[in-house]
XYZ file of C-alpha atoms in Angstrom:
397
model
C 18.493 -4.934 -42.132
C 16.050 -3.693 -39.486
C 14.259 -0.315 -39.529
C 14.863 0.161 -43.252
C 11.792 2.392 -43.423
C 13.753 5.104 -41.565
C 15.944 5.606 -44.662
C 12.914 6.472 -46.757
C 12.800 9.827 -44.953
C 16.292 10.633 -46.277
C 15.868 8.831 -49.631
C 16.663 5.334 -50.933
C 18.412 4.498 -54.222
C 18.356 1.094 -55.940
C 21.833 0.610 -57.487
C 23.087 -1.784 -60.194
C 26.820 -2.622 -60.274
C 28.327 -4.531 -63.194
C 31.840 -5.543 -64.159
C 34.556 -8.078 -63.401
C 35.664 -6.460 -60.135
C 32.545 -7.289 -58.138
C 34.476 -9.184 -55.439
C 36.923 -6.302 -55.039
C 33.951 -3.879 -54.912
C 32.259 -5.835 -52.120
C 35.496 -5.963 -50.085
C 36.072 -2.209 -50.456
C 32.417 -1.541 -49.570
C 32.723 -3.620 -46.396
C 35.907 -1.852 -45.277
C 34.324 1.579 -45.851
C 31.429 0.822 -43.481
C 28.744 1.827 -46.006
C 25.419 0.147 -45.209
C 23.510 -1.550 -48.011
C 20.601 -3.983 -48.040
C 18.550 -6.183 -50.358
C 21.808 -7.338 -52.018
C 21.058 -9.619 -55.005
C 23.412 -11.206 -57.533
C 22.353 -11.454 -61.183
C 24.818 -13.672 -62.981
C 28.588 -13.507 -62.471
C 29.129 -9.812 -63.244
C 25.996 -8.011 -61.995
C 24.469 -7.294 -58.641
C 21.844 -4.908 -57.249
C 21.265 -3.467 -53.797
C 19.658 -0.558 -52.005
C 21.545 2.259 -50.353
C 20.732 5.489 -48.533
C 20.856 8.648 -50.671
C 23.315 10.171 -48.191
C 25.860 7.388 -48.915
C 25.964 7.888 -52.718
C 28.922 10.322 -52.578
C 30.982 7.774 -50.648
C 29.949 4.986 -53.021
C 31.230 6.534 -56.273
C 35.016 6.407 -55.422
C 34.684 2.756 -54.402
C 33.027 1.925 -57.727
C 35.823 3.641 -59.671
C 38.583 1.836 -57.730
C 36.891 -1.506 -58.394
C 36.703 -0.947 -62.139
C 32.934 -1.486 -62.191
C 30.098 0.426 -63.779
C 27.291 1.934 -61.702
C 23.683 2.496 -62.715
C 20.889 3.972 -60.637
C 17.726 1.972 -61.225
C 15.207 3.547 -58.900
C 14.879 6.472 -56.515
C 12.332 6.358 -53.685
C 11.678 8.184 -50.443
C 10.626 11.619 -49.278
C 13.324 13.759 -51.037
C 12.424 12.355 -54.446
C 8.706 12.606 -53.734
C 9.193 16.236 -52.725
C 11.191 16.914 -55.898
C 8.380 15.505 -58.044
C 5.922 17.718 -56.172
C 8.042 20.799 -56.928
C 7.878 20.004 -60.622
C 4.088 20.195 -60.355
C 4.113 22.836 -57.635
C 1.420 25.012 -59.191
C -1.193 22.277 -59.235
C -0.160 20.899 -55.868
C -0.127 24.282 -54.100
C -3.488 25.170 -55.599
C -5.023 21.884 -54.478
C -3.469 22.274 -51.047
C -4.791 25.826 -50.627
C -8.253 24.765 -51.812
C -8.357 21.850 -49.372
C -7.102 24.070 -46.537
C -9.743 26.731 -47.238
C -12.539 24.143 -47.380
C -11.239 22.521 -44.203
C -11.160 25.841 -42.317
C -14.617 26.842 -43.552
C -15.974 23.427 -42.542
C -14.804 24.005 -38.969
C -16.175 27.504 -38.535
C -19.477 28.586 -37.002
C -21.878 29.646 -39.753
C -25.170 29.632 -37.905
C -26.741 29.980 -34.452
C -30.371 28.894 -34.204
C -32.368 29.563 -31.026
C -35.752 27.918 -30.500
C -38.239 28.214 -27.639
C -37.376 31.756 -26.524
C -39.290 34.992 -26.985
C -37.518 37.831 -28.896
C -36.331 39.582 -25.738
C -34.851 36.417 -24.206
C -33.304 35.440 -27.555
C -31.567 38.831 -27.704
C -30.145 38.293 -24.205
C -28.950 34.801 -25.171
C -27.134 36.152 -28.230
C -25.492 38.829 -26.072
C -24.317 36.114 -23.683
C -23.001 34.046 -26.598
C -21.056 37.099 -27.813
C -19.432 37.441 -24.383
C -18.046 33.892 -24.501
C -16.994 34.207 -28.162
C -19.665 32.044 -29.809
C -20.205 34.028 -33.002
C -20.562 33.299 -36.701
C -17.183 33.191 -38.410
C -15.319 31.862 -35.365
C -13.350 28.600 -35.476
C -14.993 25.861 -33.424
C -11.651 24.678 -32.001
C -11.306 27.816 -29.874
C -14.840 27.822 -28.494
C -16.375 26.260 -25.401
C -17.853 22.801 -25.816
C -21.691 22.586 -25.820
C -21.764 21.751 -22.101
C -19.701 24.848 -21.288
C -21.966 27.067 -23.406
C -24.993 25.603 -21.662
C -23.545 26.350 -18.209
C -22.631 29.932 -19.151
C -26.145 30.731 -20.378
C -28.093 29.100 -17.540
C -25.812 30.615 -14.882
C -26.109 34.175 -16.191
C -29.705 34.408 -17.395
C -32.443 34.193 -14.776
C -35.151 34.023 -17.449
C -34.066 30.529 -18.476
C -34.847 27.268 -16.703
C -32.911 25.040 -19.106
C -31.145 25.288 -22.449
C -29.919 22.451 -24.647
C -26.936 23.174 -26.900
C -26.055 20.963 -29.864
C -23.487 21.489 -32.605
C -24.617 20.087 -35.947
C -22.020 20.636 -38.636
C -21.333 24.369 -38.685
C -24.493 25.415 -36.816
C -25.243 25.651 -33.093
C -28.826 24.695 -32.204
C -30.153 25.999 -28.878
C -33.423 24.723 -27.433
C -34.611 27.013 -24.638
C -37.078 26.437 -21.794
C -38.057 29.743 -20.209
C -39.236 30.220 -16.658
C -43.009 30.377 -16.557
C -44.580 33.437 -14.976
C -46.982 32.280 -12.269
C -50.559 32.823 -13.214
C -52.734 35.093 -11.162
C -54.440 32.987 -8.509
C -58.042 32.238 -9.171
C -60.607 33.917 -7.004
C -61.079 31.524 -4.130
C -64.329 30.505 -2.539
C -65.020 30.628 1.200
C -62.178 29.109 3.193
C -60.615 28.897 6.629
C -56.953 28.865 7.609
C -55.904 25.786 9.599
C -52.610 24.645 11.174
C -50.273 22.383 9.215
C -48.301 21.129 12.240
C -47.850 21.370 15.991
C -46.692 24.839 17.031
C -46.903 27.685 19.506
C -48.309 30.850 17.904
C -45.796 33.736 17.929
C -47.280 36.196 15.442
C -50.188 36.686 13.011
C -50.948 38.851 9.969
C -54.608 38.411 8.976
C -55.824 40.117 5.786
C -59.280 38.569 5.688
C -61.233 36.501 8.184
C -61.647 36.204 11.945
C -58.683 34.989 14.070
C -59.720 32.292 16.567
C -56.315 31.778 18.254
C -54.020 34.122 20.137
C -50.273 34.601 20.607
C -48.688 31.822 22.767
C -51.550 29.400 22.005
C -50.481 25.810 21.351
C -52.106 24.346 18.216
C -52.247 20.951 16.577
C -52.380 19.944 12.906
C -55.768 20.746 11.367
C -56.784 23.132 14.143
C -58.708 26.250 13.009
C -56.563 29.398 13.067
C -58.550 31.965 11.075
C -62.246 31.533 10.350
C -63.755 32.469 7.026
C -67.100 33.204 8.702
C -67.301 36.818 9.793
C -70.020 39.007 11.311
C -72.379 38.739 14.259
C -74.771 35.908 14.928
C -77.557 35.914 12.425
C -75.624 38.247 10.122
C -72.597 36.160 9.189
C -71.061 35.741 5.781
C -68.396 33.434 4.427
C -65.194 34.879 2.955
C -61.861 33.554 1.757
C -59.663 33.823 4.839
C -56.199 35.146 4.005
C -53.129 35.766 6.081
C -50.047 34.289 7.684
C -49.868 32.676 11.099
C -46.330 32.190 12.378
C -45.618 29.517 14.927
C -42.644 28.058 16.709
C -42.110 24.521 15.407
C -39.542 21.880 16.324
C -37.129 19.731 14.348
C -34.398 17.224 15.184
C -31.223 16.526 13.250
C -28.687 13.765 13.863
C -25.220 14.221 12.344
C -21.714 12.783 12.666
C -18.220 14.146 11.890
C -14.982 12.174 11.657
C -12.093 13.491 13.751
C -9.635 12.461 11.022
C -10.431 12.494 7.304
C -8.241 11.764 4.277
C -9.075 13.545 1.031
C -7.400 14.581 -2.230
C -6.541 18.188 -3.099
C -4.952 19.736 -6.185
C -1.476 21.200 -5.696
C -1.823 23.706 -8.558
C 0.777 21.955 -10.730
C -0.431 20.701 -14.067
C 0.912 19.422 -17.394
C -0.868 19.783 -20.717
C -0.398 17.392 -23.625
C -1.732 17.937 -27.142
C -2.410 15.214 -29.703
C -3.711 14.667 -33.192
C -5.876 11.572 -33.066
C -6.261 9.425 -36.180
C -8.864 6.778 -35.390
C -7.473 5.009 -32.334
C -3.888 6.251 -32.883
C -2.776 9.431 -31.102
C 0.194 11.449 -32.366
C 1.766 13.811 -29.774
C 2.254 17.331 -31.179
C 3.046 19.330 -28.024
C 3.744 18.765 -24.348
C 6.285 15.980 -24.706
C 7.914 14.159 -21.841
C 6.642 11.831 -19.165
C 4.234 12.900 -16.496
C 6.246 13.071 -13.260
C 3.231 13.429 -10.942
C 2.823 10.564 -8.482
C -0.913 11.187 -8.162
C -3.015 13.152 -10.606
C -6.378 13.507 -12.291
C -6.771 13.817 -16.066
C -9.192 16.060 -17.894
C -9.650 15.291 -21.590
C -11.095 17.601 -24.248
C -11.556 16.296 -27.784
C -12.678 18.236 -30.864
C -13.365 16.438 -34.128
C -12.346 17.906 -37.485
C -14.885 18.238 -40.275
C -14.637 18.488 -44.048
C -17.769 19.917 -45.645
C -20.643 17.906 -44.146
C -18.503 14.927 -43.176
C -16.994 14.307 -39.780
C -13.403 13.164 -40.242
C -11.805 10.361 -38.201
C -9.292 12.998 -37.087
C -9.556 15.018 -33.913
C -7.559 17.369 -31.744
C -7.130 16.157 -28.173
C -5.949 18.151 -25.188
C -5.214 16.305 -21.966
C -4.618 18.199 -18.744
C -2.943 16.266 -15.921
C -3.468 17.985 -12.548
C -1.263 16.909 -9.685
C -3.072 15.892 -6.508
C -1.989 14.870 -3.064
C -3.619 13.279 -0.062
C -4.202 15.516 2.934
C -5.346 14.465 6.378
C -7.768 16.869 8.034
C -7.775 16.594 11.821
C -10.399 18.125 14.123
C -10.280 18.508 17.849
C -13.399 17.367 19.665
C -14.655 20.962 20.009
C -13.966 21.731 16.349
C -15.829 18.605 15.271
C -18.825 19.666 17.377
C -18.943 23.077 15.669
C -18.683 21.486 12.220
C -21.447 19.023 13.124
C -23.682 21.877 14.292
C -23.217 23.714 10.998
C -24.000 20.533 9.074
C -27.177 20.107 11.103
C -28.209 23.718 10.425
C -27.788 23.165 6.690
C -29.881 19.986 6.893
C -32.665 21.858 8.659
C -32.531 24.748 6.169
C -33.023 22.250 3.366
C -36.143 20.873 5.109
C -37.918 24.112 6.091
C -39.525 26.762 3.820
C -37.289 29.513 2.453
C -38.989 32.212 4.532
C -38.643 30.238 7.784
C -35.957 31.141 10.333
C -34.101 29.136 12.965
C -34.827 30.658 16.373
C -32.616 28.449 18.516
C -30.935 25.091 18.935
C -30.140 22.706 21.762
C -27.830 19.691 21.788
C -29.819 16.750 23.140
C -27.061 14.166 22.896
C -23.322 14.279 22.179
C -21.083 11.188 21.964
C -17.647 10.342 20.612
C -17.159 6.822 19.317
C -14.847 5.088 16.809
C -13.147 8.346 15.793
C -16.426 10.191 15.183
C -18.454 12.802 17.027
C -22.224 12.188 17.019
C -24.753 14.940 17.756
C -28.514 14.963 18.166
C -29.727 18.587 17.970
C -33.161 20.054 18.632
C -34.068 23.208 16.617
C -36.737 25.815 17.226
C -38.003 27.253 13.948
C -40.354 30.147 13.207
C -42.470 29.475 10.115
C -45.888 30.095 8.593
C -48.080 27.173 9.687
C -51.342 28.307 8.043
C -52.931 26.613 5.051
C -56.284 27.164 3.403
C -59.174 24.762 3.922
C -62.478 25.216 2.032
C -65.708 25.916 3.918
C -68.302 23.379 2.888
C -71.665 25.108 2.775
C -74.251 23.609 5.082
C -71.646 22.129 7.434
C -71.038 23.931 10.706
C -67.477 24.606 11.767
């Protein structure tokens, strides 16, 4: 009989039937439709078999009609196991409560250690941890994973360059790298200011030194802008030239934009499934049913259970299936040109200093080929082109 193990949930009884009416008993049993298995004959007047506990009431009248005797040899299955547990309920309940308490305590946060931060920064980190619920006494299952904690801290605290978060047992360990405060610049020796690139001078702010160029002058890389030698002939002295010299510089950017682009977007529909994972076997506990999404992306979060200092081969898994669909984005030629220009501007902004500004732009070449718009754009940028260059004593400028 297949799937006999199913009957162990409802209880299985091993039965012994003896008497001279065995043949009549078997015929009556067959007509009644009662299912038995593991039927064995022991001599001419005895046989044994297994039967579901639920069928015992129907079995007794058949035994009486057949003139046989019935004896129950063995009782197995969940109902009998549960009955035995109830007899020792005090011990079992106590052991169960103890194991449950230890299990819960093993999966709580009992310590948060922060290394590498000064007291003020450490206080701010603990405040940020409180905001996201990472506190002693909280269950780990309901907290962000270490990567999420790391993102929350680095995004909200400017004082931190990097933080590493690691969960070891019941303790979170945070290793912090703070932003270094720039040291005061050393007192510089005599120096000039020279040009870093080709430019047309548009403005100057000289704190120290003698300007040697004027507004609208064209300069080349290395050309002297502000001299560190000041004073009249015969009464000159060398100083550390300081200041900013702003010039108009030039950049080119070549970009392309497809007129038609396919990409995936989320529809907002999602389905969550929850599992208990035992080794490589996953047991669904919530979110049953098949995923009906034709296209989707899956996000998996897994949290391992602990017992005391040991990590159990049991974990809680949450899978989120997010429905996606393909969308075609279509640009007209004019729209593609505007998108390409914005892309080019972003490229230039990534290449120039933060304090530089884009003064103007000019499209040098525009072509459409193979479903793409190609642009070559010339940019005019205003930026500080001055850099310091030491004055070597004894060498004339």
